[in-house]
mmCIF file of C-alpha atoms and ligand atoms in Angstrom:
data_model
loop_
_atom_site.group_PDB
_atom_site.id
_atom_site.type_symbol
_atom_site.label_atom_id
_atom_site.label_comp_id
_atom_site.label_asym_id
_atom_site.label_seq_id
_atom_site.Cartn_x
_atom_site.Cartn_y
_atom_site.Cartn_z
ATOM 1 C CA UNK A 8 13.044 72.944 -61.205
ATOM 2 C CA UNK A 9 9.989 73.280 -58.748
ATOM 3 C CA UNK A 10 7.076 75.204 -58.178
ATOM 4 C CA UNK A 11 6.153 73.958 -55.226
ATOM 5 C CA UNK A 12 5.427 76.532 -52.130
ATOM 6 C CA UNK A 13 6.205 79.209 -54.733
ATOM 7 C CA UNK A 14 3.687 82.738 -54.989
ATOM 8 C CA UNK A 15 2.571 83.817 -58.226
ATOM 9 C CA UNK A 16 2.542 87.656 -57.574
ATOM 10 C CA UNK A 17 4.100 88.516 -61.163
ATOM 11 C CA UNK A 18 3.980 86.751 -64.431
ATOM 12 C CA UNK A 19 8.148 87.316 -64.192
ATOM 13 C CA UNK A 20 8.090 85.238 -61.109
ATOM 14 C CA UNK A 21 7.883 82.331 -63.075
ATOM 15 C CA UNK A 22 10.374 81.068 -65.901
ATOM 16 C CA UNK A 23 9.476 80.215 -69.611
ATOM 17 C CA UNK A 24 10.644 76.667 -68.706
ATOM 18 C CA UNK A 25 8.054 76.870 -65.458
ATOM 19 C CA UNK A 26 5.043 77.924 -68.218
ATOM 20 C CA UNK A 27 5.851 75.111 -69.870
ATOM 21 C CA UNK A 28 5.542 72.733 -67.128
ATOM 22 C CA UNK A 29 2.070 74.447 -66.555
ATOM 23 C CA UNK A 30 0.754 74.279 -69.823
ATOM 24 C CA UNK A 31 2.119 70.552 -69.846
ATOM 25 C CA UNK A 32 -0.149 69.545 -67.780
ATOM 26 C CA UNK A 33 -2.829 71.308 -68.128
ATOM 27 C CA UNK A 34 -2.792 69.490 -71.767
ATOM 28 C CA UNK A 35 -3.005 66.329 -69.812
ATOM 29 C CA UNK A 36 -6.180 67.466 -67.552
ATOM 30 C CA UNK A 37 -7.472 68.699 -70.406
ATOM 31 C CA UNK A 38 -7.085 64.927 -72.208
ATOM 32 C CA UNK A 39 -7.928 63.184 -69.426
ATOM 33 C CA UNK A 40 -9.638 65.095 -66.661
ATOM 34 C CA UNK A 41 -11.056 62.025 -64.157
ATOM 35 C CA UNK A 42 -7.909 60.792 -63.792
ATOM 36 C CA UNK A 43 -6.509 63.700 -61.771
ATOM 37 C CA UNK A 44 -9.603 64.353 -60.115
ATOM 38 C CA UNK A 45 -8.348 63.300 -56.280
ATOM 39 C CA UNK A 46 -4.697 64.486 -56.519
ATOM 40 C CA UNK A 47 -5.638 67.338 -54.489
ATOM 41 C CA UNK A 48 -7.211 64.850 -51.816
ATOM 42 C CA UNK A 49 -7.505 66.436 -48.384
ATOM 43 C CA UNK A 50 -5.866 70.034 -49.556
ATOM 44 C CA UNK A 51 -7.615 73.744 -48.940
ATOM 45 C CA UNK A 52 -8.269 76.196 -51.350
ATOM 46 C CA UNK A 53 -8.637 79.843 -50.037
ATOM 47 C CA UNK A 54 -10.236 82.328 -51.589
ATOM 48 C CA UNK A 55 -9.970 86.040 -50.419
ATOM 49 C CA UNK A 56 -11.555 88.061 -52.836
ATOM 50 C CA UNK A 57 -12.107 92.135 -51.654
ATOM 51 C CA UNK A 58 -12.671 92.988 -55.594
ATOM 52 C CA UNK A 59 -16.108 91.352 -57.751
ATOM 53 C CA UNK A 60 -14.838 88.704 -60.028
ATOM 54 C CA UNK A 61 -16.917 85.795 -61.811
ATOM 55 C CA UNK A 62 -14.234 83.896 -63.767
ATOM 56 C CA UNK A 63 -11.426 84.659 -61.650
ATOM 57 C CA UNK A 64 -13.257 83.207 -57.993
ATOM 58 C CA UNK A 65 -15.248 80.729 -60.436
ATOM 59 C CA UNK A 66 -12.799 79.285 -61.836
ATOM 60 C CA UNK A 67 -9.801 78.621 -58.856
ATOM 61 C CA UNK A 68 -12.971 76.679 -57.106
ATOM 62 C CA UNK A 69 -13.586 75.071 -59.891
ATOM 63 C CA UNK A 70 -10.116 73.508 -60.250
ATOM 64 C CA UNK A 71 -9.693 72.985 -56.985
ATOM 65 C CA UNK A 72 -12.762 71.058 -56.674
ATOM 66 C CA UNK A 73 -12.374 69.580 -59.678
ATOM 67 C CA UNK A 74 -8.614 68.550 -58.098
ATOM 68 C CA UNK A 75 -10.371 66.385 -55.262
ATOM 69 C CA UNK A 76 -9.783 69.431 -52.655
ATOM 70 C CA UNK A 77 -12.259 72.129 -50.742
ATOM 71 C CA UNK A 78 -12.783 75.569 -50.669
ATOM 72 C CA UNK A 79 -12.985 78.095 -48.365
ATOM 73 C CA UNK A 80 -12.801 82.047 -48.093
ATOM 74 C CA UNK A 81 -15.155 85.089 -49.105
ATOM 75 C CA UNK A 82 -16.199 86.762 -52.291
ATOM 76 C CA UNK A 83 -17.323 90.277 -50.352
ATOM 77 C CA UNK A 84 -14.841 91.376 -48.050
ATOM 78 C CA UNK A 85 -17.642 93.344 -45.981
ATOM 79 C CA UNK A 86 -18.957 89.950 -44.319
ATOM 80 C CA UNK A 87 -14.749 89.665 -43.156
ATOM 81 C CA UNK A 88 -13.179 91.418 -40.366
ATOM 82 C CA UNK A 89 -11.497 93.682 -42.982
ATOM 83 C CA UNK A 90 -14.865 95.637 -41.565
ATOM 84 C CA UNK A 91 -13.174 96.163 -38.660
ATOM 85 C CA UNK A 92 -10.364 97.387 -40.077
ATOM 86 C CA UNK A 93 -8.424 94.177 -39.893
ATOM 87 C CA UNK A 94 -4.646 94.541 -42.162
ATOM 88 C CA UNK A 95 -3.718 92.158 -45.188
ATOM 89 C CA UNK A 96 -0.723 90.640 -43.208
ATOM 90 C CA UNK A 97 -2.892 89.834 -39.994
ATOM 91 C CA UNK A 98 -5.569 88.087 -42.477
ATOM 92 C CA UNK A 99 -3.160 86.189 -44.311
ATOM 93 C CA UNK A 100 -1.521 85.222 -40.935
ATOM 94 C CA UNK A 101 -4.585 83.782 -39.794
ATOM 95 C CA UNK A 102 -5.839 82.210 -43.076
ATOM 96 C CA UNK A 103 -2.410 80.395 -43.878
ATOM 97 C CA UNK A 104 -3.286 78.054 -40.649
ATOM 98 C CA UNK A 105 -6.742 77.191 -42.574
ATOM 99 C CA UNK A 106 -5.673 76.922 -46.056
ATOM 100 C CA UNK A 107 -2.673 75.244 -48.089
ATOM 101 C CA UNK A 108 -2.679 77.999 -50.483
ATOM 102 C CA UNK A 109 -4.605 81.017 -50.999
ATOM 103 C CA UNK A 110 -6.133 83.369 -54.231
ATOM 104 C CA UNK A 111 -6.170 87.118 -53.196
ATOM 105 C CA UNK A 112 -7.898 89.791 -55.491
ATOM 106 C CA UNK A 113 -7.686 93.521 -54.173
ATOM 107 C CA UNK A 114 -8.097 96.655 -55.776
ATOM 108 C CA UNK A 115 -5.199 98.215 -54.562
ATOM 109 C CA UNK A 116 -1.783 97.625 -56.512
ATOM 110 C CA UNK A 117 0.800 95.462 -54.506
ATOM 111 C CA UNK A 118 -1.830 93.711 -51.750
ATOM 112 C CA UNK A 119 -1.079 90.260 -52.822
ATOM 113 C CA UNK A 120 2.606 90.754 -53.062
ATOM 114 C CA UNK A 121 2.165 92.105 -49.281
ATOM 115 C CA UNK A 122 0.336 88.861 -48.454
ATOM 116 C CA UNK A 123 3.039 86.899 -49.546
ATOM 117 C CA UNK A 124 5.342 88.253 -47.741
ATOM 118 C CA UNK A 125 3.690 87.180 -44.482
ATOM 119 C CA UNK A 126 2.026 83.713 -45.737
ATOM 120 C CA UNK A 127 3.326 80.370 -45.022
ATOM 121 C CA UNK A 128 1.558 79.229 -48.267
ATOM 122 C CA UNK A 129 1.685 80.186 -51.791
ATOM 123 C CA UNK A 130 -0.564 82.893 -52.690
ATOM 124 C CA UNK A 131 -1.653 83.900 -56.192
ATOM 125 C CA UNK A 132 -2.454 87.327 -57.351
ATOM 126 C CA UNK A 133 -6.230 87.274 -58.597
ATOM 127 C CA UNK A 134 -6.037 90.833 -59.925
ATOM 128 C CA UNK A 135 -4.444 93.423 -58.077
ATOM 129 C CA UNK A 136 -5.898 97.075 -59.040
ATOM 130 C CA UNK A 137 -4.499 97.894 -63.030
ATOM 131 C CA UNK A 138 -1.416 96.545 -62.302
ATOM 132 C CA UNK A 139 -1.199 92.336 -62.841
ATOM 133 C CA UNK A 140 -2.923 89.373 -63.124
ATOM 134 C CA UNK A 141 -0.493 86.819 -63.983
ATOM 135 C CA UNK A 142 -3.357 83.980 -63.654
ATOM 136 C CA UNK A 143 -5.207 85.320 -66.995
ATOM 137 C CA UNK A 144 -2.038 85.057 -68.648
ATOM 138 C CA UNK A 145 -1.511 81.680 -67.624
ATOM 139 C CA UNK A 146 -5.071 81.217 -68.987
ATOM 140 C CA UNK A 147 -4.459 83.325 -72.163
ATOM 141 C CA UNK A 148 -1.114 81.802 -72.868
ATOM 142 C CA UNK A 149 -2.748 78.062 -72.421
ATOM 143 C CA UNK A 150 -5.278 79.027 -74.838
ATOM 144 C CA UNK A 151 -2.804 80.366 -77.647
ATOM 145 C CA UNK A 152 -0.656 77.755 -77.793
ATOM 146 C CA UNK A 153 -3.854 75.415 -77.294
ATOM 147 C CA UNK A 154 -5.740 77.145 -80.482
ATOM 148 C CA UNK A 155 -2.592 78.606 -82.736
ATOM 149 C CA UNK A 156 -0.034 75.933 -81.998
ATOM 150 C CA UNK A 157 2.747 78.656 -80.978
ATOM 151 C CA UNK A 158 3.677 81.346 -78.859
ATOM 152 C CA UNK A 159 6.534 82.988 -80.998
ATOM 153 C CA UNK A 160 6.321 85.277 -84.068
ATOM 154 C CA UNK A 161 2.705 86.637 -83.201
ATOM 155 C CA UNK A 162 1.467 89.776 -84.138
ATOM 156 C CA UNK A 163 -0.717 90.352 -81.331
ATOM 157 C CA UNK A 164 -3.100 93.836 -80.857
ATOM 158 C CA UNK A 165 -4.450 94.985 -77.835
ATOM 159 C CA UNK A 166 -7.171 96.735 -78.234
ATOM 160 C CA UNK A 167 -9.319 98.854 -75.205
ATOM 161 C CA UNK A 168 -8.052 100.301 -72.011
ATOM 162 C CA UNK A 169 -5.034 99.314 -72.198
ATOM 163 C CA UNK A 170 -3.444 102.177 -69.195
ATOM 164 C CA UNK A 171 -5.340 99.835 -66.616
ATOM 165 C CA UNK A 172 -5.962 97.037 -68.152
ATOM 166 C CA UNK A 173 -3.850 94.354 -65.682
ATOM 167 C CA UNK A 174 -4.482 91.682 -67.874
ATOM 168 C CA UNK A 175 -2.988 93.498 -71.016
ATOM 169 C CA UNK A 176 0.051 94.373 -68.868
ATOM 170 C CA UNK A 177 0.754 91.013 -67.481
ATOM 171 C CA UNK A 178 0.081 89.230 -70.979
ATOM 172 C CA UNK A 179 2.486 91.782 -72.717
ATOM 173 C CA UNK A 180 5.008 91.584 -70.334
ATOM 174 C CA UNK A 181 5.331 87.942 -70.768
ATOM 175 C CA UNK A 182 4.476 87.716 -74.332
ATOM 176 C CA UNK A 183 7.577 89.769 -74.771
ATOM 177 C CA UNK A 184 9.808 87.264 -74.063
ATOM 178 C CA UNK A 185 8.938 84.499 -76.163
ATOM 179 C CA UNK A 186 10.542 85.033 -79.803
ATOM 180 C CA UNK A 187 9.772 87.801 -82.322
ATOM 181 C CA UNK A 188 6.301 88.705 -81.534
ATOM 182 C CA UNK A 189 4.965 92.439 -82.141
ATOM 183 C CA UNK A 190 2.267 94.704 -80.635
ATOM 184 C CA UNK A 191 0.034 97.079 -81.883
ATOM 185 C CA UNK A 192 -1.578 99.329 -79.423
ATOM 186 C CA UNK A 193 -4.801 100.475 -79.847
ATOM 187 C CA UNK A 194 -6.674 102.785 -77.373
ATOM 188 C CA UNK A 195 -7.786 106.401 -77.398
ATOM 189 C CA UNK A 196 -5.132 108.567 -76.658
ATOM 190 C CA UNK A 197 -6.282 108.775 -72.608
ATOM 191 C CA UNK A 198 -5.772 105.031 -72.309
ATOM 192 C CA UNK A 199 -2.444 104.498 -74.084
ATOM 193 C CA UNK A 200 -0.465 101.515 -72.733
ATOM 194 C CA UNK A 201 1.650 103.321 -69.771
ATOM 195 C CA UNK A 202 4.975 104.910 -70.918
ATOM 196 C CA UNK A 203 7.247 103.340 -68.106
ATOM 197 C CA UNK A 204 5.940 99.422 -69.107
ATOM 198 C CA UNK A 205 6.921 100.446 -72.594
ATOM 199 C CA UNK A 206 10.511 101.109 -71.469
ATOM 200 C CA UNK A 207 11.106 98.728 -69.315
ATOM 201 C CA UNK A 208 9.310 95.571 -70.850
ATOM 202 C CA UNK A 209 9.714 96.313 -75.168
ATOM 203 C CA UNK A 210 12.704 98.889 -75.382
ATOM 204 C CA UNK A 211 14.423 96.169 -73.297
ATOM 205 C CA UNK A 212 13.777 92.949 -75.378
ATOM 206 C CA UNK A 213 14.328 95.358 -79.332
ATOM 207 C CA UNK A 214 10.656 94.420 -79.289
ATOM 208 C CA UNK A 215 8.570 96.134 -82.739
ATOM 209 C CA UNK A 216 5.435 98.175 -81.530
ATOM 210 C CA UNK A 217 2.668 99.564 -83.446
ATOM 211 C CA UNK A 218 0.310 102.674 -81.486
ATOM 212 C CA UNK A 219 -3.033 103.826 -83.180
ATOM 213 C CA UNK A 220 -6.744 104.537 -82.301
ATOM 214 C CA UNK A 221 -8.156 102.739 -85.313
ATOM 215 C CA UNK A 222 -8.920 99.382 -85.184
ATOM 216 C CA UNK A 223 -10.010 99.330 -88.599
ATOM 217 C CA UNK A 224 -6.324 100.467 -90.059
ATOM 218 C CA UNK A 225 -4.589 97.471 -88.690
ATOM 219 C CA UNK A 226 -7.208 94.309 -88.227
ATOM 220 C CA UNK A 227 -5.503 92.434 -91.031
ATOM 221 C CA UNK A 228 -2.181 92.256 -89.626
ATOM 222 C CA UNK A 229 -2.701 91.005 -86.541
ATOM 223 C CA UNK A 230 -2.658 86.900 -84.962
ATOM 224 C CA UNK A 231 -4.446 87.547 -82.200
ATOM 225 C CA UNK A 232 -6.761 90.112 -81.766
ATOM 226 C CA UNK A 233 -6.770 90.861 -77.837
ATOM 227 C CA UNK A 234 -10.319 93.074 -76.601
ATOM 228 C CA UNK A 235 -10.771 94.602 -73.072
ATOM 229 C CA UNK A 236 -13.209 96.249 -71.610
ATOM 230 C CA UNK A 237 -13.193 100.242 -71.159
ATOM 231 C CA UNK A 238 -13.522 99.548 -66.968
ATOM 232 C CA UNK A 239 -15.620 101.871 -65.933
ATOM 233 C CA UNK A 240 -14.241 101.385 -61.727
ATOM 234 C CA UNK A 241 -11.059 102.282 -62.937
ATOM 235 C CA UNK A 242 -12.103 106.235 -63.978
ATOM 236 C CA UNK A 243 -12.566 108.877 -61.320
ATOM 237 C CA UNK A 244 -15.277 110.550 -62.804
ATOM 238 C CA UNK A 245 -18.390 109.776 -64.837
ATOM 239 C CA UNK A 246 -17.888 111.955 -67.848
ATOM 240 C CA UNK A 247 -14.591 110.812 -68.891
ATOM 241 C CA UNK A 248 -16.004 106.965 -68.857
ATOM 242 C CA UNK A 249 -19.258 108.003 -70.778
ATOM 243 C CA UNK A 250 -17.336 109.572 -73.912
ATOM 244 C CA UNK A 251 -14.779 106.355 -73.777
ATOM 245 C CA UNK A 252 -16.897 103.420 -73.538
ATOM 246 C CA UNK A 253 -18.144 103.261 -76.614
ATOM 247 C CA UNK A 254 -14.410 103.857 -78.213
ATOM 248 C CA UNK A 255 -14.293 100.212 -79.836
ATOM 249 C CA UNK A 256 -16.821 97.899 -80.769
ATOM 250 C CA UNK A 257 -15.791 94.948 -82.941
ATOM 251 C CA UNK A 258 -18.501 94.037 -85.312
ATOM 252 C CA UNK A 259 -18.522 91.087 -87.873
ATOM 253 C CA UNK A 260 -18.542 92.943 -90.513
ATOM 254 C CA UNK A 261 -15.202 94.727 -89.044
ATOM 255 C CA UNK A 262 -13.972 90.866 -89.235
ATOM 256 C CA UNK A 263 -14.222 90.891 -92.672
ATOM 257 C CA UNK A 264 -10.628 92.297 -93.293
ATOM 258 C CA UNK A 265 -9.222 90.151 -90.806
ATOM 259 C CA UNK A 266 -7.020 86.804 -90.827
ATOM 260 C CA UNK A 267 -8.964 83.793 -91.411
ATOM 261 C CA UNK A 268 -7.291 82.193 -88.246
ATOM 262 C CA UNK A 269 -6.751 85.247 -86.023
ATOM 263 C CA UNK A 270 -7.753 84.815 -82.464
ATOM 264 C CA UNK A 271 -10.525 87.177 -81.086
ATOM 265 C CA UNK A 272 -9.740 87.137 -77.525
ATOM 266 C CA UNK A 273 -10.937 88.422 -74.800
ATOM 267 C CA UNK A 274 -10.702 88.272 -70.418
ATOM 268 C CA UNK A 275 -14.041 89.175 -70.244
ATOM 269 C CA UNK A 276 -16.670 90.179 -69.095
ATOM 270 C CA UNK A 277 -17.388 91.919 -72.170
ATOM 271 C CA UNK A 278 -20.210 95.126 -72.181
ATOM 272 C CA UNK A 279 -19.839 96.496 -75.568
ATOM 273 C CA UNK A 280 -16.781 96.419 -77.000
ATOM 274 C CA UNK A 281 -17.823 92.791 -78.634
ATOM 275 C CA UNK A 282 -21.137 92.709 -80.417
ATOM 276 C CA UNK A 283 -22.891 89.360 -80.089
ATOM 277 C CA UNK A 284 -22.683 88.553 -83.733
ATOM 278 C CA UNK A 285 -19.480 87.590 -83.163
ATOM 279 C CA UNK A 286 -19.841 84.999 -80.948
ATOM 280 C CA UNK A 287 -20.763 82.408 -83.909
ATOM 281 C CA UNK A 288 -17.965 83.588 -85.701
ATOM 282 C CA UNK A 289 -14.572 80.847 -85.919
ATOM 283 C CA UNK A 290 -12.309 83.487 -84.919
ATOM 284 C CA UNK A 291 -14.130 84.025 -81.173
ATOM 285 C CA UNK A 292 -11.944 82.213 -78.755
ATOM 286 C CA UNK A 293 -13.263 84.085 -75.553
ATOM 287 C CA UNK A 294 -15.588 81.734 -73.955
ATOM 288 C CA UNK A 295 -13.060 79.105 -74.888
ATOM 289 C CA UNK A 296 -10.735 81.120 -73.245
ATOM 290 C CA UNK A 297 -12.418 81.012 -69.983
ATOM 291 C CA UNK A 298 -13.067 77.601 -69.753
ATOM 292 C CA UNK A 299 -9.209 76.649 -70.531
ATOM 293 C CA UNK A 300 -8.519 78.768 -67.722
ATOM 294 C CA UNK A 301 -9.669 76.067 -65.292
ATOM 295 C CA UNK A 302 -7.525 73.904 -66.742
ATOM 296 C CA UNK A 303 -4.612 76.235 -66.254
ATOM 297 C CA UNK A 304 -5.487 76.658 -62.780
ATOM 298 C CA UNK A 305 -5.657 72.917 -61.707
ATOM 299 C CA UNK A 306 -1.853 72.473 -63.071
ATOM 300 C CA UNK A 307 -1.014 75.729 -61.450
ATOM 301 C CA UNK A 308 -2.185 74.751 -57.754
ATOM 302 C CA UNK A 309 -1.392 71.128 -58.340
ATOM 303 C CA UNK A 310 2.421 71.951 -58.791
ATOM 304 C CA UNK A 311 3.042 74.824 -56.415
ATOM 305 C CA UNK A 312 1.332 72.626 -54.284
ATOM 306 C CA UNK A 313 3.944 70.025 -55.073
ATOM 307 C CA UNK A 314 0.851 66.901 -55.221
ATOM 308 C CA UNK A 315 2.108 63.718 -57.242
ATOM 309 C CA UNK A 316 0.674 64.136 -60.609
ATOM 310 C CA UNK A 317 1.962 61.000 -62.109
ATOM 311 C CA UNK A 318 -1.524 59.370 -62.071
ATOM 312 C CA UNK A 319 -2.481 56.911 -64.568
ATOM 313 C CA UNK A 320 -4.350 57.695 -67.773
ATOM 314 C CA UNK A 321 -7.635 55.485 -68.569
HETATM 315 N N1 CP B 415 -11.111 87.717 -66.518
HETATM 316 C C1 CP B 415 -11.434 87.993 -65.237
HETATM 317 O O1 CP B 415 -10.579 88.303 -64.390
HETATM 318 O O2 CP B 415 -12.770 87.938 -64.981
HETATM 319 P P1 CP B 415 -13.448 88.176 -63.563
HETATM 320 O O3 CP B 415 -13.252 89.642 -63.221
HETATM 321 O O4 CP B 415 -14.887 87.801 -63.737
HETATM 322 O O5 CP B 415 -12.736 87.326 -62.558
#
């Protein structure tokens, strides 16, 4: 069992036995970061990013420098020759000669699986529209089993916009195949999780779910408590995101009927839907969250790249 040279379009692309090796290692950077810190010696990093991200773009350069390799690409697709009205395949034909592998996020549903059908290098879905974004699962996975010790028999809520939220769809879709864990839904009634992912990803695996608006009603069953944004680029008109944006806000005084070990979790970035007197709270995991996911993308890269990681410890 390899990753190396394979794309990460899909969270399903990968095997439960191929997380594993993932989070494996990214344990080990995480124990003993210097020691891999040249394994990526002399490979390229490419970055082509046509959608704004912080964490996502962050964080792959991050591990890749962090990995002993470079960096190239662009974070605004307008300074590229997608301007000129240059297609996904011709880019990725051309940017497969400068990079070893490549990160693509796009707004439009499908573009990196495109891509990887014309590049002679892995590529990774950043993001692709509200469809997936395997890589924050990787992350959010990492940081479950990291901070609750399993990733079976979780009760985990979803909370938010959860029609396009990509990383709710790729988490849930790989969450259901680990053992026994439940859902509960909660969105307003316009953002429900999408009918057809229910079928084909919970129906399929006897999985138990749970829909409601309130928050409140359910907070003290749940593991891991799972917030998203209500994304305002998502909505085609104005009106319909001003009267949802406010839909959840978790206080921490709403915390007080809540697990003493549940996760708060979150993708982020966050604009209301957390209120800042959380943040001091045990239960927050989100900003540890986003730094594990550097961690999750130096094993990722390091094995699809196929690098010897058999370095020695200190
Ligand atoms: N979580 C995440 O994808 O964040 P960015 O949009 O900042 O990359």
């Amino acid at each position: 069992m390899s990753l190396k040279g394979k794309h990460l379009i899909d969270p399903n692309d990968f095997s439960l036995e191929e997380f594993k090796q993932i989070f494996d290692l990214a344990d080990r950077i995480v124990e003993d970061r210097e020691s891999f810190s040249s394994v990526c010696r002399g490979k390229i990093l490419g970055t082509l990013f046509y959608e704004p991200s912080t964490r996502t773009r962050l964080s792959f350069e991050s591990a890749m420098l962090r990995l002993g390799g470079t960096v190239l690409g662009f974070s605004d697709a307008s300074t590229s020759s997608v301007s000129k009205g240059e297609s996904i395949a011709d880019t990725i034909r051309v940017l497969d000669a400068y990079a070893d592998i490549v990160v693509m996020r796009h707004p439009k549903e499908g573009a990196p699986m495109l891509a990887a059908e014309y590049s002679r290098v892995p590529v990774i879905n950043g993001g692709d529209g509200g469809h997936q974004h395997p890589t924050q699962t990787l992350t959010d996975l990492l940081t479950i089993r990291r901070l609750n010790g399993s990733l079976d028999n979780l009760t985990v809520a979803f909370c938010g916009d959860l029609k396009f939220g990509r990383t709710v769809h790729s988490l849930v879709s790989t969450l259901a195949r680990y053992n026994s864990n439940k859902f509960v839904f909660i969105s307003p009634a316009e953002l429900r999780f999408p009918e057809h992912l229910k079928e084909t990803l919970l129906e399929k695996h006897n999985i138990e779910i749970v829909e409601t608006e309130s928050l409140e009603e359910v907070i003290n069953q749940v593991d891991i408590l799972y917030m998203t944004r209500i994304q305002k680029e998502r909505f085609f008109n104005e009106a319909d995101y001003m009267r949802l944006k406010d839909s959840y806000i978790l206080t921490r005084s709403k915390l007080a009927n809540a697990k003493p070990d549940m996760l708060v979790m979150h993708p982020l970035p966050r604009v209301n839907e957390i209120a800042y007197d959380v943040d001091g709270d045990q239960r927050a995991a989100y900003f540890k969250q986003a730094e594990l996911g550097i961690y999750a993308r130096m094993a990722l890269m390091a094995l699809q790249l196929g690098v010897d990681v058999n370095v020695k410890g200190k």
